[in-house]
């Protein structure tokens, strides 16, 4: 956004012959950043941005994340799906709690996943609804960031104190459900002193894949998974992203001040 002027964007777009309704946008860096944060596309390092396409139906509040390097047919399928979505009932206004809850339920889904104790949970209703949530992605056979990231987030859990398990939930989604059983997840969590209120989730590959795609965490290769931490409040619909290895106090502050006026 600091270097992409309208002229540069026009020159970049020209070889691809974009149609009249495809806009390449830039603007004041602060405003562009605000839009990217709202859409879940902001990253402090522009070279680290993910090739995701957000496909949406604003009227029906139906949104899907699609791999931008995937096939054209997968993009078309997503477009058809959001186009077919119905608008919310007329009695629900976009700003009402009921509308927010209904939209969140549709987006996150009640896909059934299994935690490290072998207990099955409906993803939205049991783990997200009415709470602040911290969500990251990992797998137990990881030789890279997963162990230090989990150790660091365990410090975040301690700093948040008794809120975790009450009005705050921590979730780690396995990107390797074929190998991450509840037993392997339980063994992994024991090494880092994971406390109550933090759920390490696995399940049927199709179920995990669905949720990972919704959250922008899906990858065909577990070793290339994201180390981003999603911090959100399902009640207000406010969500932000941060590197999971960010300073503990910064992450705690982000949770505590998530809904502050901006």
Short mmCIF file of C-alpha atoms in Angstrom, two decimals:
data_model
loop_
_atom_site.label_atom_id
_atom_site.label_comp_id
_atom_site.label_asym_id
_atom_site.label_seq_id
_atom_site.Cartn_x
_atom_site.Cartn_y
_atom_site.Cartn_z
CA UNK A 1 0.00 0.00 0.00
CA UNK A 2 3.00 2.29 0.49
CA UNK A 3 4.25 1.52 -3.03
CA UNK A 4 1.15 0.37 -4.91
CA UNK A 5 -0.07 3.56 -6.54
CA UNK A 6 -3.10 3.50 -8.85
CA UNK A 7 -0.70 3.72 -11.80
CA UNK A 8 1.32 0.72 -10.65
CA UNK A 9 -1.84 -1.29 -10.01
CA UNK A 10 -3.14 -0.44 -13.48
CA UNK A 11 0.15 -1.57 -15.03
CA UNK A 12 0.12 -4.77 -12.97
CA UNK A 13 -3.48 -5.59 -13.89
CA UNK A 14 -3.16 -4.88 -17.62
CA UNK A 15 -1.71 -8.29 -18.69
CA UNK A 16 -4.64 -10.05 -16.98
CA UNK A 17 -7.32 -8.04 -18.80
CA UNK A 18 -9.57 -7.60 -15.74
CA UNK A 19 -13.22 -6.87 -16.45
CA UNK A 20 -15.04 -3.67 -15.46
CA UNK A 21 -16.13 -5.04 -12.06
CA UNK A 22 -12.68 -6.16 -10.88
CA UNK A 23 -11.11 -3.35 -8.84
CA UNK A 24 -7.48 -3.26 -7.69
CA UNK A 25 -7.53 -1.08 -4.57
CA UNK A 26 -4.97 0.99 -2.71
CA UNK A 27 -5.15 4.12 -0.58
CA UNK A 28 -3.91 5.69 2.62
CA UNK A 29 -1.86 3.02 4.44
CA UNK A 30 -3.84 3.35 7.69
CA UNK A 31 -7.15 2.90 5.87
CA UNK A 32 -5.90 -0.02 3.80
CA UNK A 33 -4.56 -1.67 6.95
CA UNK A 34 -7.94 -1.20 8.66
CA UNK A 35 -9.69 -2.92 5.75
CA UNK A 36 -7.16 -5.76 5.68
CA UNK A 37 -7.53 -6.35 9.44
CA UNK A 38 -11.31 -6.44 9.11
CA UNK A 39 -11.08 -9.01 6.31
CA UNK A 40 -8.46 -11.16 8.05
CA UNK A 41 -5.81 -10.41 5.41
CA UNK A 42 -3.42 -8.17 7.30
CA UNK A 43 0.19 -9.22 7.89
CA UNK A 44 3.07 -7.02 9.09
CA UNK A 45 5.29 -8.69 6.46
CA UNK A 46 3.74 -8.26 3.02
CA UNK A 47 5.85 -11.14 1.67
CA UNK A 48 4.09 -13.47 4.14
CA UNK A 49 0.54 -12.82 2.93
CA UNK A 50 -1.51 -15.94 2.21
CA UNK A 51 -3.00 -16.66 -1.25
CA UNK A 52 -6.60 -16.65 -0.06
CA UNK A 53 -9.70 -15.45 -1.86
CA UNK A 54 -12.64 -14.28 0.26
CA UNK A 55 -15.91 -15.06 -1.53
CA UNK A 56 -18.99 -13.49 -0.02
CA UNK A 57 -22.66 -12.65 -0.21
CA UNK A 58 -23.04 -9.54 1.93
CA UNK A 59 -26.84 -9.63 1.80
CA UNK A 60 -27.01 -13.13 3.24
CA UNK A 61 -23.84 -12.71 5.32
CA UNK A 62 -22.38 -15.85 3.75
CA UNK A 63 -18.59 -15.88 3.38
CA UNK A 64 -16.10 -18.54 2.33
CA UNK A 65 -12.30 -18.59 2.17
CA UNK A 66 -10.86 -20.32 -0.88
CA UNK A 67 -7.27 -21.17 -1.83
CA UNK A 68 -6.36 -18.58 -4.45
CA UNK A 69 -3.96 -21.04 -6.07
CA UNK A 70 -6.61 -23.74 -6.31
CA UNK A 71 -8.58 -24.68 -9.39
CA UNK A 72 -10.98 -22.34 -11.13
CA UNK A 73 -13.73 -24.88 -10.47
CA UNK A 74 -13.24 -24.57 -6.69
CA UNK A 75 -13.66 -20.81 -6.94
CA UNK A 76 -16.76 -21.19 -9.09
CA UNK A 77 -18.20 -23.68 -6.60
CA UNK A 78 -17.68 -21.18 -3.77
CA UNK A 79 -19.31 -18.40 -5.81
CA UNK A 80 -22.32 -20.60 -6.53
CA UNK A 81 -22.60 -21.54 -2.84
CA UNK A 82 -22.61 -17.98 -1.55
CA UNK A 83 -24.88 -16.80 -4.38
CA UNK A 84 -27.43 -19.46 -3.40
CA UNK A 85 -27.44 -18.40 0.26
CA UNK A 86 -30.65 -16.87 1.52
CA UNK A 87 -30.81 -13.46 3.14
CA UNK A 88 -31.30 -13.42 6.94
CA UNK A 89 -34.92 -13.30 8.16
CA UNK A 90 -36.42 -9.83 7.92
CA UNK A 91 -37.07 -9.63 11.65
CA UNK A 92 -33.35 -9.89 12.40
CA UNK A 93 -31.58 -6.59 11.96
CA UNK A 94 -27.86 -6.72 11.04
CA UNK A 95 -26.87 -5.16 14.36
CA UNK A 96 -29.09 -7.20 16.66
CA UNK A 97 -27.56 -9.88 18.92
CA UNK A 98 -29.83 -12.47 17.30
CA UNK A 99 -28.59 -11.54 13.83
CA UNK A 100 -24.96 -11.64 14.98
CA UNK A 101 -25.45 -15.05 16.58
CA UNK A 102 -27.23 -16.46 13.53
CA UNK A 103 -24.54 -15.17 11.19
CA UNK A 104 -21.76 -16.57 13.39
CA UNK A 105 -23.48 -19.96 13.61
CA UNK A 106 -23.78 -20.12 9.83
CA UNK A 107 -20.17 -19.15 9.32
CA UNK A 108 -18.39 -21.23 11.97
CA UNK A 109 -20.85 -24.17 11.72
CA UNK A 110 -21.59 -26.79 14.35
CA UNK A 111 -19.20 -29.29 12.82
CA UNK A 112 -18.37 -31.98 15.37
CA UNK A 113 -14.74 -32.19 16.48
CA UNK A 114 -13.06 -34.23 19.22
CA UNK A 115 -10.78 -32.84 21.94
CA UNK A 116 -7.69 -34.31 23.63
CA UNK A 117 -9.91 -36.05 26.19
CA UNK A 118 -11.99 -37.81 23.54
CA UNK A 119 -15.02 -35.57 24.07
CA UNK A 120 -17.03 -34.45 21.04
CA UNK A 121 -17.93 -30.76 20.68
CA UNK A 122 -20.08 -28.77 18.27
CA UNK A 123 -17.61 -26.17 17.07
CA UNK A 124 -19.72 -23.01 17.33
CA UNK A 125 -22.31 -23.74 20.01
CA UNK A 126 -20.05 -25.60 22.44
CA UNK A 127 -16.75 -23.74 22.05
CA UNK A 128 -17.24 -20.28 20.53
CA UNK A 129 -20.73 -18.97 21.20
CA UNK A 130 -20.88 -16.13 23.73
CA UNK A 131 -17.14 -16.14 24.47
CA UNK A 132 -13.84 -14.63 23.59
CA UNK A 133 -11.75 -17.13 21.68
CA UNK A 134 -8.08 -17.68 20.86
CA UNK A 135 -7.51 -20.09 17.95
CA UNK A 136 -4.26 -21.41 16.49
CA UNK A 137 -3.13 -24.26 14.24
CA UNK A 138 -0.62 -27.04 15.04
CA UNK A 139 0.13 -30.77 14.86
CA UNK A 140 1.87 -33.10 17.26
CA UNK A 141 4.56 -34.44 14.87
CA UNK A 142 5.70 -30.91 14.03
CA UNK A 143 9.47 -30.42 14.13
CA UNK A 144 9.24 -26.65 13.88
CA UNK A 145 7.16 -23.99 15.59
CA UNK A 146 4.40 -26.08 17.21
CA UNK A 147 6.16 -26.97 20.46
CA UNK A 148 7.55 -23.49 21.21
CA UNK A 149 4.25 -21.95 20.11
CA UNK A 150 2.28 -24.21 22.46
CA UNK A 151 4.70 -23.50 25.31
CA UNK A 152 4.30 -19.76 24.67
CA UNK A 153 0.50 -19.94 24.52
CA UNK A 154 0.54 -21.89 27.80
CA UNK A 155 2.10 -18.75 29.31
CA UNK A 156 -0.70 -16.71 27.76
CA UNK A 157 -3.23 -19.07 29.34
CA UNK A 158 -1.61 -18.60 32.75
CA UNK A 159 -1.62 -14.82 32.31
CA UNK A 160 -5.33 -14.85 31.43
CA UNK A 161 -5.99 -16.77 34.62
CA UNK A 162 -9.45 -17.99 35.54
CA UNK A 163 -11.05 -16.41 32.49
CA UNK A 164 -9.96 -19.37 30.36
CA UNK A 165 -12.68 -21.95 30.72
CA UNK A 166 -15.28 -19.35 31.73
CA UNK A 167 -15.74 -16.43 29.36
CA UNK A 168 -12.66 -17.24 27.27
CA UNK A 169 -11.80 -20.36 25.29
CA UNK A 170 -8.50 -21.41 23.75
CA UNK A 171 -8.58 -23.73 20.74
CA UNK A 172 -5.77 -25.48 18.85
CA UNK A 173 -6.90 -27.10 15.61
CA UNK A 174 -4.88 -30.02 14.29
CA UNK A 175 -3.77 -29.65 10.68
CA UNK A 176 -2.89 -33.37 10.66
CA UNK A 177 -6.09 -35.17 11.75
CA UNK A 178 -5.01 -38.41 10.09
CA UNK A 179 -2.30 -38.81 12.74
CA UNK A 180 -3.43 -36.58 15.61
CA UNK A 181 -5.69 -38.79 17.69
CA UNK A 182 -7.12 -37.67 21.06
CA UNK A 183 -4.43 -39.80 22.72
CA UNK A 184 -1.53 -38.16 20.85
CA UNK A 185 -3.01 -34.73 21.50
CA UNK A 186 -3.38 -35.52 25.21
CA UNK A 187 0.26 -36.60 25.41
CA UNK A 188 1.32 -33.43 23.57
CA UNK A 189 -0.64 -31.14 25.89
CA UNK A 190 0.74 -32.78 29.03
CA UNK A 191 4.25 -31.70 28.06
CA UNK A 192 3.25 -28.04 28.25
CA UNK A 193 0.94 -27.99 31.23
CA UNK A 194 -2.15 -27.09 29.22
CA UNK A 195 -4.96 -26.20 31.60
CA UNK A 196 -8.78 -26.48 31.46
CA UNK A 197 -10.53 -24.38 28.87
CA UNK A 198 -7.95 -25.05 26.14
CA UNK A 199 -9.17 -27.57 23.57
CA UNK A 200 -6.88 -29.40 21.15
CA UNK A 201 -9.22 -30.57 18.41
CA UNK A 202 -9.09 -33.35 15.87
CA UNK A 203 -11.75 -35.48 14.19
CA UNK A 204 -12.80 -36.78 10.82
CA UNK A 205 -10.52 -35.24 8.14
CA UNK A 206 -13.49 -33.77 6.28
CA UNK A 207 -14.72 -32.09 9.49
CA UNK A 208 -11.34 -30.63 10.41
CA UNK A 209 -10.78 -29.49 6.82
CA UNK A 210 -14.12 -27.68 6.77
CA UNK A 211 -13.34 -25.72 9.93
CA UNK A 212 -9.74 -25.02 8.89
CA UNK A 213 -10.93 -23.61 5.57
CA UNK A 214 -13.43 -21.38 7.34
CA UNK A 215 -10.63 -19.96 9.48
CA UNK A 216 -7.98 -19.69 6.77
CA UNK A 217 -5.84 -22.40 8.38
CA UNK A 218 -6.17 -25.23 5.88
CA UNK A 219 -3.07 -26.61 4.19
CA UNK A 220 -2.38 -29.81 2.24
CA UNK A 221 1.05 -30.02 3.88
CA UNK A 222 0.96 -29.79 7.70
CA UNK A 223 4.54 -28.49 7.71
CA UNK A 224 3.40 -25.29 5.97
CA UNK A 225 0.63 -24.48 8.46
CA UNK A 226 0.03 -20.95 9.67
CA UNK A 227 1.48 -19.74 12.97
CA UNK A 228 -1.17 -17.03 13.21
CA UNK A 229 -3.32 -16.64 16.32
CA UNK A 230 -6.94 -15.62 15.80
CA UNK A 231 -8.46 -13.61 18.65
CA UNK A 232 -12.18 -12.99 18.53
CA UNK A 233 -15.40 -12.32 20.35
CA UNK A 234 -18.34 -14.23 18.93
CA UNK A 235 -20.80 -11.95 20.71
CA UNK A 236 -19.57 -8.73 19.10
CA UNK A 237 -18.15 -10.19 15.89
CA UNK A 238 -14.78 -8.51 16.49
CA UNK A 239 -11.79 -10.57 15.27
CA UNK A 240 -8.10 -9.77 14.91
CA UNK A 241 -4.97 -11.69 13.95
CA UNK A 242 -1.58 -11.73 15.64
CA UNK A 243 1.57 -13.84 15.40
CA UNK A 244 1.12 -16.61 17.96
CA UNK A 245 4.65 -15.95 19.26
CA UNK A 246 3.89 -12.28 20.03
CA UNK A 247 4.83 -10.97 23.46
CA UNK A 248 2.61 -12.53 26.13
CA UNK A 249 1.48 -9.19 27.53
CA UNK A 250 0.57 -7.97 24.04
CA UNK A 251 -1.64 -11.00 23.43
CA UNK A 252 -3.31 -10.65 26.81
CA UNK A 253 -3.91 -6.96 26.10
CA UNK A 254 -5.44 -7.85 22.72
CA UNK A 255 -7.88 -10.22 24.43
CA UNK A 256 -8.78 -7.79 27.20
CA UNK A 257 -9.21 -4.77 24.91
CA UNK A 258 -10.63 -6.53 21.85
CA UNK A 259 -13.88 -4.58 21.95
CA UNK A 260 -12.46 -1.17 22.84
CA UNK A 261 -13.64 1.67 20.55
CA UNK A 262 -11.30 2.06 17.60
#
